Amino acid sequence: MAIDAALAITGATGRLGGRVARQLAERGVNQRLVVRDPDRAPALDGAEVVRASYDDAGAVRRALEGVETVFMVSGAEQPDRVAQHRTFVDAAAAAGVTRLVYTSFFGAAPDATFTLARDHWATEQHIRASGLAFTFLRDNLYMDFVPMMAGDDGVIRGPASNGRAAVVAQDDIADVAVAVLLAPQAHEGVTYDLTGPEALSMAEMAAALTEATGRQVTFQDESIDEAYTSRASYGAPKWQVDAWVSTYLAIASGEFLPVSDAVAKVAGHPATSLAELLARPA
């Protein structure tokens, strides 16, 4: 059944978009969920599910007809992600969308050490050039992924040296996104750097994991050559390995600093710490 919705959410089958969609449904907001696979979309009151992928301009235009504001979750990491983003943005503009709320990345820049942050900068620039109103949510590294950084041997490996990252919880990002989407005009033209409440070194993250789980976790600093060698067994394409390694290099260079107060200001509650996140029930 078609639902009259001036708001569309992408990525609702994923962790972040799903959180946002569920919160909006709990608030009684009608929304259109734009997903690649409708069978995986959450069943939510006041939500209409439509199929469209970022690289299908026609499907995107049809999916976004009558929509004013779109929450655009960045696409899956792949070599042509920027091209897909551009296709989506252009199709959204053609459909009559007036504003995009885009999940970008902390420190997005054309020369960012973290290779995927360059994709986000390119997408931001295309959104600016489109003439659409926008809000950019520049998320730091996901705090939720910190436990996954440790190998089976309990070692986090990477060339991060003593650098620090102001990692942020996905729940906090979702809370900010919902606040923006509920009053989008108040946030137009604004870029929010979203971080946790503190900047942590990899050794401190390992210690927090040890404390929370009782499993010994340590950090092993690597040289760049060692980092590529230790990841060779995964058989991943070069662009992906470059992204993995450059994540740690960006930490070492201080590009995931400083700490921001945007979560508290926009979401209305303090940012979640790593210790608090790890203490939550699984």
Coordinates of C-alpha atoms in Angstrom, one line a residue:
M1 CA 0.0 0.0 0.0
A2 CA 1.4 3.4 -0.9
I3 CA 2.0 5.8 1.9
D4 CA 2.2 9.6 1.6
A5 CA 5.8 10.3 2.8
A6 CA 7.9 13.4 2.4
L7 CA 10.9 11.6 3.9
A8 CA 12.9 8.7 2.3
I9 CA 15.5 6.6 4.1
T10 CA 18.1 4.6 2.3
G11 CA 20.1 1.8 3.8
A12 CA 17.3 0.6 6.0
T13 CA 18.4 -3.0 5.7
G14 CA 21.8 -2.0 7.3
R15 CA 22.9 -1.1 10.7
L16 CA 22.7 2.7 10.5
G17 CA 19.8 3.2 8.2
G18 CA 17.8 0.5 10.0
R19 CA 18.3 2.3 13.3
V20 CA 17.2 5.6 11.9
A21 CA 14.1 4.0 10.2
R22 CA 13.0 2.3 13.4
Q23 CA 13.4 5.5 15.5
L24 CA 11.3 7.4 13.0
A25 CA 8.6 4.7 13.0
E26 CA 8.5 4.8 16.8
R27 CA 7.8 8.6 16.5
G28 CA 5.0 8.0 14.1
V29 CA 6.8 9.5 11.1
N30 CA 5.7 8.2 7.6
Q31 CA 8.7 7.3 5.5
R32 CA 9.7 5.6 2.3
L33 CA 12.4 2.9 2.6
V34 CA 14.5 2.8 -0.5
V35 CA 16.3 -0.5 -0.6
R36 CA 18.0 -2.9 -3.0
D37 CA 16.3 -5.9 -1.6
P38 CA 12.7 -5.3 -0.3
D39 CA 12.6 -8.8 1.3
R40 CA 15.3 -7.6 3.8
A41 CA 13.6 -4.3 4.7
P42 CA 12.2 -4.0 8.2
A43 CA 8.4 -4.1 8.6
L44 CA 7.6 -0.8 10.2
D45 CA 4.4 1.1 10.8
G46 CA 4.0 4.1 8.4
A47 CA 6.8 2.8 6.1
E48 CA 6.5 2.1 2.4
V49 CA 9.2 -0.1 0.9
V50 CA 10.4 0.6 -2.7
R51 CA 13.2 -1.1 -4.7
A52 CA 16.1 1.0 -6.1
S53 CA 19.8 0.7 -6.2
Y54 CA 22.1 3.8 -6.3
D55 CA 23.2 3.0 -9.9
D56 CA 19.7 2.8 -11.3
A57 CA 18.7 6.4 -12.1
G58 CA 15.3 5.5 -13.3
A59 CA 14.4 3.4 -10.3
V60 CA 15.7 6.1 -8.0
R61 CA 13.6 8.8 -9.7
R62 CA 10.5 6.7 -9.3
A63 CA 11.3 5.8 -5.7
L64 CA 11.8 9.5 -4.7
E65 CA 8.8 11.1 -6.4
G66 CA 7.0 13.3 -3.9
V67 CA 9.8 13.1 -1.4
E68 CA 11.3 16.3 0.0
T69 CA 14.1 15.0 2.3
V70 CA 16.3 12.0 1.8
F71 CA 18.6 10.3 4.3
M72 CA 21.4 9.1 2.1
V73 CA 23.5 6.4 3.7
S74 CA 26.8 6.1 1.8
G75 CA 26.9 3.1 -0.5
A76 CA 28.9 -0.1 0.1
E77 CA 32.6 0.2 -0.3
Q78 CA 33.5 -0.6 -3.9
P79 CA 35.6 1.0 -6.7
D80 CA 32.7 2.7 -8.4
R81 CA 31.0 4.0 -5.2
V82 CA 31.5 7.7 -6.2
A83 CA 29.9 7.1 -9.6
Q84 CA 26.9 5.4 -7.9
H85 CA 26.6 8.3 -5.5
R86 CA 26.6 10.8 -8.3
T87 CA 23.9 8.8 -10.1
F88 CA 21.7 8.8 -7.0
V89 CA 22.2 12.5 -6.3
D90 CA 21.3 13.4 -9.9
A91 CA 18.3 11.2 -9.9
A92 CA 17.1 12.6 -6.6
A93 CA 17.4 16.1 -7.9
A94 CA 15.5 15.1 -11.1
A95 CA 12.7 13.6 -8.9
G96 CA 12.2 16.9 -7.2
V97 CA 13.9 16.2 -3.9
T98 CA 14.9 19.4 -2.1
R99 CA 17.5 18.2 0.4
L100 CA 19.9 15.4 1.3
V101 CA 21.2 14.3 4.7
Y102 CA 24.3 12.4 3.7
T103 CA 26.5 10.2 5.9
S104 CA 30.0 11.3 5.1
F105 CA 33.2 10.6 6.9
F106 CA 35.3 12.5 9.4
G107 CA 38.1 14.5 7.7
A108 CA 36.7 14.0 4.2
A109 CA 39.2 15.7 1.8
P110 CA 40.7 15.1 -1.7
D111 CA 44.0 14.3 -0.1
A112 CA 42.9 12.4 3.0
T113 CA 45.2 9.6 4.2
F114 CA 42.3 7.3 4.6
T115 CA 41.5 6.5 1.0
L116 CA 37.8 6.1 1.3
A117 CA 37.5 9.5 2.9
R118 CA 38.3 10.9 -0.6
D119 CA 35.2 9.2 -1.9
H120 CA 33.1 11.0 0.7
W121 CA 34.7 14.4 -0.2
A122 CA 33.9 13.8 -3.9
T123 CA 30.3 12.9 -3.0
E124 CA 30.0 16.0 -0.9
Q125 CA 31.3 18.2 -3.7
H126 CA 28.7 16.7 -6.1
I127 CA 25.9 17.3 -3.7
R128 CA 27.0 20.9 -3.3
A129 CA 27.1 21.3 -7.1
S130 CA 23.6 19.7 -7.5
G131 CA 21.9 22.7 -5.9
L132 CA 20.2 20.5 -3.3
A133 CA 20.1 21.7 0.3
F134 CA 22.2 19.4 2.4
T135 CA 23.4 18.4 5.8
F136 CA 26.6 16.3 6.1
L137 CA 27.1 13.9 9.0
R138 CA 30.9 13.2 9.0
D139 CA 31.1 10.1 11.1
N140 CA 34.4 9.1 12.8
L141 CA 35.4 5.4 12.8
Y142 CA 32.5 3.2 14.1
M143 CA 33.1 2.4 17.7
D144 CA 30.9 -0.7 17.2
F145 CA 33.6 -2.2 15.0
V146 CA 36.4 -1.9 17.5
P147 CA 35.9 -5.5 18.8
M148 CA 36.2 -6.8 15.3
M149 CA 39.7 -5.3 14.9
A150 CA 41.3 -8.0 17.0
G151 CA 42.3 -11.2 15.3
D152 CA 41.7 -14.7 16.5
D153 CA 44.9 -14.4 18.6
G154 CA 43.6 -11.3 20.4
V155 CA 46.0 -8.9 18.6
I156 CA 45.0 -5.7 16.8
R157 CA 47.6 -5.1 14.1
G158 CA 48.1 -2.0 12.1
P159 CA 50.5 1.0 11.5
A160 CA 48.7 3.3 13.9
S161 CA 51.7 4.1 16.1
N162 CA 50.5 6.1 19.1
G163 CA 47.9 8.0 17.2
R164 CA 44.3 8.4 18.5
A165 CA 40.8 8.2 17.0
A166 CA 37.6 9.7 18.4
V167 CA 35.5 6.7 17.5
V168 CA 31.8 7.1 17.6
A169 CA 28.9 4.8 18.4
Q170 CA 26.4 4.0 15.6
D171 CA 23.5 4.6 18.0
D172 CA 24.7 8.1 18.5
I173 CA 25.0 8.7 14.8
A174 CA 21.5 7.5 14.4
D175 CA 20.2 9.8 17.1
V176 CA 21.8 12.8 15.4
A177 CA 20.4 11.7 12.0
V178 CA 16.9 11.4 13.5
A179 CA 17.1 14.9 15.1
V180 CA 18.2 16.4 11.8
L181 CA 15.5 14.6 9.8
L182 CA 12.8 15.7 12.2
A183 CA 13.8 19.4 11.7
P184 CA 15.8 19.4 8.5
Q185 CA 15.6 23.1 7.7
A186 CA 17.3 24.0 11.0
H187 CA 20.4 22.0 9.9
E188 CA 20.6 23.0 6.2
G189 CA 24.1 23.8 5.0
V190 CA 25.7 22.4 8.2
T191 CA 28.5 19.8 8.4
Y192 CA 28.6 17.9 11.7
D193 CA 31.8 16.0 12.8
L194 CA 30.4 13.1 14.9
T195 CA 32.8 11.6 17.4
G196 CA 32.8 9.8 20.7
P197 CA 33.6 11.7 24.0
E198 CA 37.3 10.9 23.9
A199 CA 40.1 10.1 21.5
L200 CA 41.7 6.7 22.1
S201 CA 44.9 5.1 21.0
M202 CA 44.8 1.5 19.7
A203 CA 46.5 0.3 22.9
E204 CA 43.8 2.0 24.9
M205 CA 41.1 0.3 22.8
A206 CA 42.8 -3.0 23.3
A207 CA 42.9 -2.4 27.0
A208 CA 39.1 -1.6 27.0
L209 CA 38.4 -4.8 25.2
T210 CA 40.4 -6.8 27.7
E211 CA 38.6 -5.1 30.6
A212 CA 35.1 -5.7 29.1
T213 CA 35.5 -9.2 27.9
G214 CA 38.2 -10.8 30.1
R215 CA 40.0 -11.9 27.0
Q216 CA 43.5 -10.5 26.6
V217 CA 43.7 -8.1 23.7
T218 CA 46.8 -6.3 22.7
F219 CA 47.9 -3.9 20.0
Q220 CA 50.8 -4.6 17.7
D221 CA 52.2 -1.6 15.7
E222 CA 53.2 -2.5 12.2
S223 CA 55.3 -0.9 9.5
I224 CA 53.5 -0.3 6.2
D225 CA 55.2 -3.3 4.6
E226 CA 54.2 -5.5 7.5
A227 CA 50.6 -4.3 7.3
Y228 CA 50.3 -5.2 3.7
T229 CA 52.0 -8.6 4.3
S230 CA 49.8 -9.5 7.2
R231 CA 46.7 -8.8 5.1
A232 CA 47.8 -10.6 2.0
S233 CA 46.2 -13.9 3.0
Y234 CA 42.7 -12.4 2.8
G235 CA 42.9 -12.2 -1.0
A236 CA 41.2 -8.9 -1.1
P237 CA 41.6 -6.5 -4.1
K238 CA 44.3 -3.8 -3.8
W239 CA 41.9 -0.9 -3.3
Q240 CA 40.4 -2.6 -0.3
V241 CA 43.7 -3.5 1.3
D242 CA 44.8 0.1 0.7
A243 CA 41.7 1.2 2.6
W244 CA 42.3 -1.1 5.5
V245 CA 46.0 0.0 5.9
S246 CA 45.3 3.7 5.3
T247 CA 42.8 3.6 8.2
Y248 CA 45.6 3.0 10.6
L249 CA 47.9 5.4 8.8
A250 CA 45.2 8.1 9.2
I251 CA 45.0 7.3 13.0
A252 CA 48.8 7.7 13.2
S253 CA 48.7 11.0 11.4
G254 CA 46.1 12.5 13.7
E255 CA 43.4 12.8 11.0
F256 CA 40.7 11.2 13.2
L257 CA 41.0 14.0 15.7
P258 CA 39.7 16.2 17.4
V259 CA 36.8 15.3 19.7
S260 CA 33.6 17.1 18.7
D261 CA 30.5 18.0 20.9
A262 CA 28.1 17.6 18.0
V263 CA 26.4 14.5 19.3
A264 CA 25.5 16.2 22.6
K265 CA 24.4 19.4 20.8
V266 CA 22.2 17.8 18.2
A267 CA 21.1 14.5 19.8
G268 CA 20.7 16.1 23.2
H269 CA 22.6 13.5 25.2
P270 CA 26.3 12.8 25.8
A271 CA 28.2 10.8 23.3
T272 CA 28.7 7.1 24.3
S273 CA 32.1 6.0 25.5
L274 CA 33.8 2.8 24.4
A275 CA 33.5 1.4 27.9
E276 CA 29.8 2.2 27.9
L277 CA 29.2 0.5 24.6
L278 CA 31.2 -2.6 25.5
A279 CA 29.2 -2.9 28.8
R280 CA 25.9 -3.1 26.9
P281 CA 24.2 -6.6 26.5
A282 CA 25.1 -8.3 23.3

